[in-house]
Coordinates of C-alpha atoms and ligand atoms in Angstrom, one line a residue:
M237 CA 56.9 4.7 -29.2
R238 CA 57.7 5.6 -25.6
S239 CA 60.8 4.3 -23.9
V240 CA 60.9 2.6 -20.5
L241 CA 64.0 1.6 -18.6
V242 CA 63.7 -1.3 -16.2
A243 CA 66.3 -1.3 -13.6
G244 CA 66.6 -4.7 -11.9
A245 CA 65.5 -6.3 -15.3
S246 CA 67.4 -9.6 -14.4
G247 CA 65.1 -10.2 -11.3
Y248 CA 61.9 -12.2 -10.9
L249 CA 59.6 -9.1 -11.4
G250 CA 62.0 -7.2 -13.7
Q251 CA 62.1 -10.0 -16.2
R252 CA 58.2 -10.0 -16.4
L253 CA 58.0 -6.2 -16.7
V254 CA 60.4 -6.4 -19.7
Q255 CA 58.0 -8.9 -21.3
S256 CA 54.8 -7.0 -20.4
L257 CA 56.2 -3.6 -21.5
S258 CA 57.3 -4.9 -24.8
E259 CA 53.9 -6.7 -25.3
N260 CA 52.3 -3.3 -24.7
N261 CA 54.4 -1.5 -27.4
F262 CA 56.9 0.3 -25.2
R263 CA 60.6 0.4 -26.2
V264 CA 62.4 -1.5 -23.4
T265 CA 65.8 -0.7 -22.1
A266 CA 67.1 -3.2 -19.6
L267 CA 69.4 -2.1 -16.9
V268 CA 71.4 -5.0 -15.6
R269 CA 74.7 -6.1 -14.0
I270 CA 75.2 -9.0 -16.4
K271 CA 73.5 -9.0 -19.8
N272 CA 73.8 -12.7 -20.3
K273 CA 71.5 -13.4 -17.3
I274 CA 68.5 -12.3 -19.4
K275 CA 69.6 -13.4 -22.9
H276 CA 66.4 -15.3 -23.1
L277 CA 64.6 -12.0 -23.2
D278 CA 66.4 -10.6 -26.2
K279 CA 63.3 -10.4 -28.3
Y280 CA 61.6 -8.0 -25.9
V281 CA 64.7 -5.7 -25.2
A282 CA 65.6 -2.8 -27.6
K283 CA 68.7 -1.8 -25.6
Y284 CA 70.8 -3.2 -22.7
I285 CA 72.7 -1.1 -20.3
E286 CA 75.3 -2.9 -18.2
A287 CA 76.0 -0.9 -15.0
E288 CA 76.4 -1.1 -11.4
V289 CA 73.5 0.9 -9.7
T290 CA 75.5 1.0 -6.5
K291 CA 78.2 2.9 -8.4
P292 CA 76.8 6.2 -9.6
E293 CA 79.7 6.9 -12.0
T294 CA 78.7 3.8 -14.0
L295 CA 75.2 5.3 -14.5
K296 CA 76.5 8.6 -15.9
D297 CA 74.7 9.8 -19.0
T298 CA 73.2 6.3 -19.5
I299 CA 69.5 7.1 -19.0
N300 CA 69.1 9.3 -22.0
E301 CA 66.0 9.3 -24.2
I302 CA 63.9 7.5 -21.5
D303 CA 60.4 8.5 -20.7
V304 CA 59.9 6.3 -17.6
V305 CA 62.2 4.5 -15.2
I306 CA 60.8 1.4 -13.3
S307 CA 63.0 0.2 -10.6
T308 CA 62.8 -3.2 -8.9
V309 CA 66.3 -3.0 -7.6
G310 CA 66.5 -4.5 -4.1
I311 CA 68.3 -7.2 -2.1
T312 CA 66.1 -10.4 -1.9
K313 CA 68.5 -13.4 -1.9
Q314 CA 71.7 -11.6 -3.2
R315 CA 74.9 -12.1 -1.2
D316 CA 77.1 -9.2 -2.4
G317 CA 78.3 -8.1 1.0
L318 CA 76.1 -4.9 0.6
T319 CA 73.4 -3.6 3.1
Y320 CA 69.8 -2.8 2.4
M321 CA 70.8 0.9 2.8
D322 CA 73.4 0.4 0.1
V323 CA 71.0 -1.2 -2.4
D324 CA 67.4 -0.6 -1.6
Y325 CA 68.0 3.0 -0.6
R326 CA 71.3 4.4 -2.1
A327 CA 71.4 2.4 -5.4
N328 CA 67.8 3.6 -6.1
L329 CA 68.8 7.1 -5.1
N330 CA 71.6 7.0 -7.7
L331 CA 69.0 6.0 -10.3
L332 CA 66.8 8.7 -9.3
N333 CA 69.4 11.4 -9.4
E334 CA 70.6 10.2 -12.8
A335 CA 66.9 10.0 -14.1
Q336 CA 66.3 13.6 -13.0
K337 CA 69.6 14.7 -14.8
C338 CA 68.6 13.0 -17.9
G339 CA 65.0 14.5 -18.0
V340 CA 63.1 11.3 -17.3
K341 CA 59.3 12.1 -16.9
K342 CA 58.3 9.6 -14.3
F343 CA 59.9 7.2 -11.9
I344 CA 58.1 4.1 -10.7
Y345 CA 59.4 2.2 -7.7
V346 CA 58.5 -1.2 -6.5
S347 CA 58.4 -1.2 -2.7
V348 CA 56.5 -3.6 -0.4
F349 CA 53.0 -4.0 1.0
N350 CA 52.4 -3.2 4.7
G351 CA 55.7 -1.4 5.0
H352 CA 54.2 0.9 7.8
K353 CA 53.6 -2.2 9.9
L354 CA 57.0 -3.5 9.4
K355 CA 59.3 -0.6 10.2
D356 CA 61.4 -2.5 12.6
L357 CA 63.0 -4.5 9.7
K358 CA 66.2 -3.2 8.1
I359 CA 64.8 -3.9 4.6
I360 CA 61.8 -2.0 5.2
Q361 CA 63.7 1.0 6.7
A362 CA 65.7 1.3 3.5
K363 CA 62.7 1.0 1.2
L364 CA 60.7 3.6 3.2
K365 CA 63.6 5.9 3.2
F366 CA 63.9 5.7 -0.6
A367 CA 60.1 6.2 -1.0
E368 CA 60.3 9.3 1.1
A369 CA 63.2 10.6 -1.1
L370 CA 61.2 9.8 -4.2
R371 CA 58.1 11.7 -2.8
S372 CA 60.1 14.8 -2.1
S373 CA 62.3 14.8 -5.2
G374 CA 59.7 16.7 -7.3
M375 CA 59.9 14.0 -10.0
P376 CA 56.5 12.6 -11.0
Y377 CA 56.3 9.2 -9.4
L378 CA 54.3 6.0 -8.6
I379 CA 55.1 3.7 -5.7
I380 CA 53.9 0.1 -6.0
N381 CA 53.4 -1.7 -2.7
P382 CA 52.9 -5.4 -3.7
N383 CA 52.1 -8.3 -1.5
G384 CA 54.4 -11.4 -1.5
F385 CA 55.2 -12.7 -5.0
F386 CA 54.5 -16.3 -6.0
S387 CA 58.4 -16.7 -6.2
D388 CA 58.6 -16.3 -2.4
V389 CA 55.6 -18.5 -1.7
S390 CA 57.6 -21.2 -3.4
E391 CA 59.6 -21.7 -0.1
I392 CA 56.4 -23.5 1.2
F393 CA 56.4 -25.6 -2.0
R394 CA 60.0 -26.5 -1.4
M395 CA 59.2 -27.6 2.2
A396 CA 56.3 -29.8 0.9
E397 CA 58.7 -31.4 -1.6
K398 CA 60.7 -32.4 1.5
N399 CA 57.5 -33.9 2.9
T400 CA 56.8 -31.5 5.9
V401 CA 55.7 -27.8 5.9
Y402 CA 56.5 -25.7 8.9
L403 CA 54.0 -22.9 9.7
F404 CA 53.8 -20.3 12.5
G405 CA 50.8 -20.2 14.8
D406 CA 47.9 -22.3 13.7
G407 CA 48.4 -21.7 10.0
N408 CA 45.2 -19.7 9.6
L409 CA 46.9 -16.4 8.9
K410 CA 45.8 -15.1 5.5
A411 CA 47.5 -13.5 2.4
N412 CA 46.9 -12.9 -1.3
P413 CA 50.3 -13.4 -2.9
I414 CA 50.6 -12.4 -6.6
D415 CA 52.0 -13.8 -9.8
G416 CA 55.0 -11.8 -11.3
K417 CA 53.4 -11.4 -14.6
D418 CA 50.0 -10.3 -13.3
L419 CA 51.8 -7.8 -11.2
A420 CA 54.0 -6.5 -14.1
D421 CA 50.8 -6.2 -16.3
N422 CA 49.3 -4.1 -13.6
I423 CA 52.3 -1.9 -13.3
V424 CA 52.3 -1.3 -17.1
Q425 CA 48.6 -0.5 -17.1
N426 CA 49.3 2.2 -14.5
I427 CA 52.2 3.8 -16.2
D428 CA 50.1 6.9 -17.0
S429 CA 47.8 6.7 -13.9
D430 CA 47.6 9.8 -11.7
K431 CA 47.8 7.6 -8.7
K432 CA 50.9 8.1 -6.4
E433 CA 50.7 4.7 -4.5
I434 CA 49.2 1.4 -5.2
E435 CA 48.8 -1.6 -3.0
I436 CA 48.3 -4.8 -4.8
G437 CA 48.0 -8.6 -4.2
G438 CA 46.7 -11.6 -6.0
P439 CA 43.2 -13.0 -6.8
E440 CA 43.0 -15.5 -4.0
I441 CA 43.1 -14.9 -0.3
L442 CA 44.6 -18.1 1.2
T443 CA 45.4 -19.2 4.7
Q444 CA 48.9 -20.6 5.2
N445 CA 47.3 -24.0 5.7
Q446 CA 45.6 -23.8 2.3
I447 CA 48.8 -22.8 0.6
A448 CA 50.5 -25.8 2.1
E449 CA 47.5 -28.0 1.0
I450 CA 47.8 -26.8 -2.5
A451 CA 51.5 -27.6 -2.5
F452 CA 50.9 -31.2 -1.3
D453 CA 48.0 -31.6 -3.8
V454 CA 50.1 -30.5 -6.8
L455 CA 52.9 -32.8 -5.6
G456 CA 50.5 -35.7 -5.0
K457 CA 51.8 -36.1 -1.5
K458 CA 50.2 -36.8 1.9
K459 CA 49.7 -33.5 3.8
K460 CA 52.1 -33.1 6.7
I461 CA 52.1 -29.8 8.5
R462 CA 54.0 -28.9 11.8
Y463 CA 53.1 -25.8 13.7
I464 CA 55.6 -23.5 15.4
P465 CA 54.3 -21.3 18.2
I466 CA 54.5 -17.6 17.3
W467 CA 56.3 -16.9 20.5
M468 CA 59.0 -19.4 19.4
S469 CA 59.4 -17.6 16.0
R470 CA 60.1 -14.3 17.8
F471 CA 62.6 -16.2 20.2
L472 CA 64.3 -17.7 17.1
L473 CA 64.5 -14.3 15.4
K474 CA 66.3 -12.9 18.4
I475 CA 68.9 -15.6 18.3
I476 CA 69.4 -15.4 14.6
R477 CA 69.8 -11.6 14.9
F478 CA 72.4 -12.0 17.6
F479 CA 74.6 -14.6 16.0
T480 CA 74.4 -13.5 12.3
T481 CA 74.9 -10.4 10.3
V482 CA 72.1 -8.5 8.6
K483 CA 73.0 -10.3 5.3
I484 CA 71.9 -13.6 6.8
Y485 CA 69.2 -12.5 9.2
G486 CA 67.7 -9.8 6.9
P487 CA 65.8 -12.1 4.5
I488 CA 65.0 -14.7 7.2
E489 CA 63.5 -11.9 9.5
F490 CA 61.5 -10.5 6.6
F491 CA 60.1 -13.9 5.7
M492 CA 59.3 -14.9 9.3
T493 CA 57.7 -11.6 10.1
V494 CA 55.3 -11.5 7.2
L495 CA 54.3 -15.1 8.0
T496 CA 53.1 -14.0 11.4
M497 CA 50.5 -11.5 10.2
D498 CA 47.5 -11.3 7.8
M499 CA 48.8 -9.8 4.5
I500 CA 45.8 -8.9 2.3
A501 CA 46.1 -6.2 -0.3
D502 CA 43.6 -5.1 -3.1
S503 CA 43.1 -8.1 -5.4
Y504 CA 44.3 -8.2 -9.0
G505 CA 45.1 -10.8 -11.6
K506 CA 43.9 -14.2 -12.7
T507 CA 46.9 -16.6 -12.2
T508 CA 46.2 -19.0 -9.3
L509 CA 48.9 -20.4 -6.9
K510 CA 48.0 -23.8 -8.0
E511 CA 48.9 -22.9 -11.6
Y512 CA 52.2 -21.4 -10.4
F513 CA 53.1 -24.5 -8.2
K514 CA 52.4 -26.8 -11.3
T515 CA 55.2 -25.0 -13.0
L516 CA 57.7 -25.7 -10.1
K517 CA 56.8 -29.5 -10.2
K518 CA 60.0 -31.4 -11.5
Ligands
LIG745 N1 59.7 -11.3 -3.7 C1 58.6 -10.8 -3.1 O1 57.8 -11.5 -2.5 C2 58.5 -9.3 -2.9 C3 57.3 -8.8 -2.4 C4 57.2 -7.4 -2.3 C5 58.1 -6.6 -2.8 N2 59.3 -7.1 -3.3 C6 60.4 -6.2 -3.7 O2 60.2 -6.1 -5.1 C7 61.6 -6.0 -5.8 C8 61.7 -7.0 -6.8 O3 61.7 -8.3 -6.3 P1 62.1 -9.6 -7.0 O4 61.5 -10.8 -6.3 O5 61.9 -9.4 -8.5 O6 63.7 -9.7 -6.6 P2 65.0 -10.2 -7.5 O7 64.5 -11.3 -8.3 O8 66.0 -10.5 -6.4 O9 65.4 -8.9 -8.3 C9 66.1 -8.0 -7.6 C10 66.8 -7.1 -8.6 O10 67.7 -6.2 -7.9 C11 69.0 -6.4 -8.5 N3 70.1 -6.1 -7.4 C12 70.0 -6.7 -6.2 N4 71.2 -6.4 -5.5 C13 71.8 -5.5 -6.4 C14 73.2 -4.9 -6.4 N5 73.9 -4.9 -5.3 N6 73.5 -4.2 -7.5 C15 72.7 -4.2 -8.6 N7 71.6 -4.8 -8.7 C16 71.2 -5.5 -7.6 C17 69.1 -7.8 -8.9 O11 70.2 -7.9 -9.8 P3 70.9 -9.3 -10.1 O12 69.9 -10.3 -10.8 O13 72.2 -9.0 -10.8 O14 71.3 -9.9 -8.6 C18 67.7 -7.9 -9.6 O15 67.7 -7.4 -10.9 C19 62.6 -6.0 -4.6 O16 62.9 -4.7 -4.2 C20 61.8 -6.7 -3.5 O17 62.2 -6.3 -2.3 C21 59.5 -8.4 -3.4

C-alpha cells in the first residue's frame, strides 16, 4: 500500500483529499496544525503529524516513508499575521525541501486556475513563485490549477440568504466552479499521471446571474440582484488596498478580481452547484 501525505489536511480540499485517498486504498498521513480539527476523519487517517509548515524545524524527519506529498497549504481566510509569501511560497518550499531530504517520489501542489492572468495579485505571485521552485527542483511533480471551489461560491449563497446578491458588471461573466470531493477524486486519479500541470473546473458553466438564481431557488426566495459597474469594483479595490493591509485586502482583491472575468477550465465531476447549495440550507 502506498503512502500519501496530505499537507493542509484540515482545509476544505485537504479533508476531501484525505477521504478520497483512503477510499482508493492509499495509506494517508495527515499533516495539520491542530489534529482535533479533523477528528471526524479519523477512520481515513493512518497517521497524524502535528507541525507548523512555516517553521521548517518542526518538519524535520517527519516525512519518512512517504511516496507522494500533496500540498493544499495556502492562505484563504486564515488571519495568522503571515503573508502569502510566508505561507503559499515559503511554507510550501519548507515542505518540498523536507520531502526531497526524505526521498519522497512525487510532489503534487494545488495552485490556482488562470494564475498567468492574475499576476498582479499578491496571492498569485506567491503561488507562481512556489510553482516555479517546484518545476526547477528536480523532484517529479504535478501542479493542479483548479477553478473556484464550491466553498468559495458559497459567498453568493450567503448574500442570497440576506435577500440581495451583488454582482459586478451585468452578471453574465461565466465560470465552472468545482466541488471539493470531485476535485479531490480527480487529483487522486492523476497521482501516477505523467502530466505536469492540470487545469480543472466543474461540470456546469454558469453565469454569475445563474449562480445567484440557483441560490435564490434553493432558498425559496424571490430573486433580487444588484449590479455594481466594473469600474466601481476597480475603484473600490484601490481604496481597500490603500487603507488596509494585505491580510485584509488580499482575499477581497482575489475574490473581486476573479468575479470580473470569465473563468472556464476543463470540465470534470458530477456534483452540481444546486446540490451543494442544498447542503448549505439551514
Ligand atoms: N477556495 C478556492 O476557491 C480555491 C480555488 C483555487 C485554488 N485554491 C487553493 O487551493 C488551496 C486549498 O484551498 P482550500 O479552499 O482547501 O483552503 P482552506 O480550507 O483554507 O485550507 C488551507 C489549508 O492551508 C493551511 N494553512 C493556511 N495557513 C497556514 C499556516 N500559516 N500554517 C499552516 N497551515 C496553514 C490550513 O490550515 P488550518 O486549517 O490550520 O488553517 C488549511 O489546512 C489553497 O492554496 C487555495 O489558495 C482555492
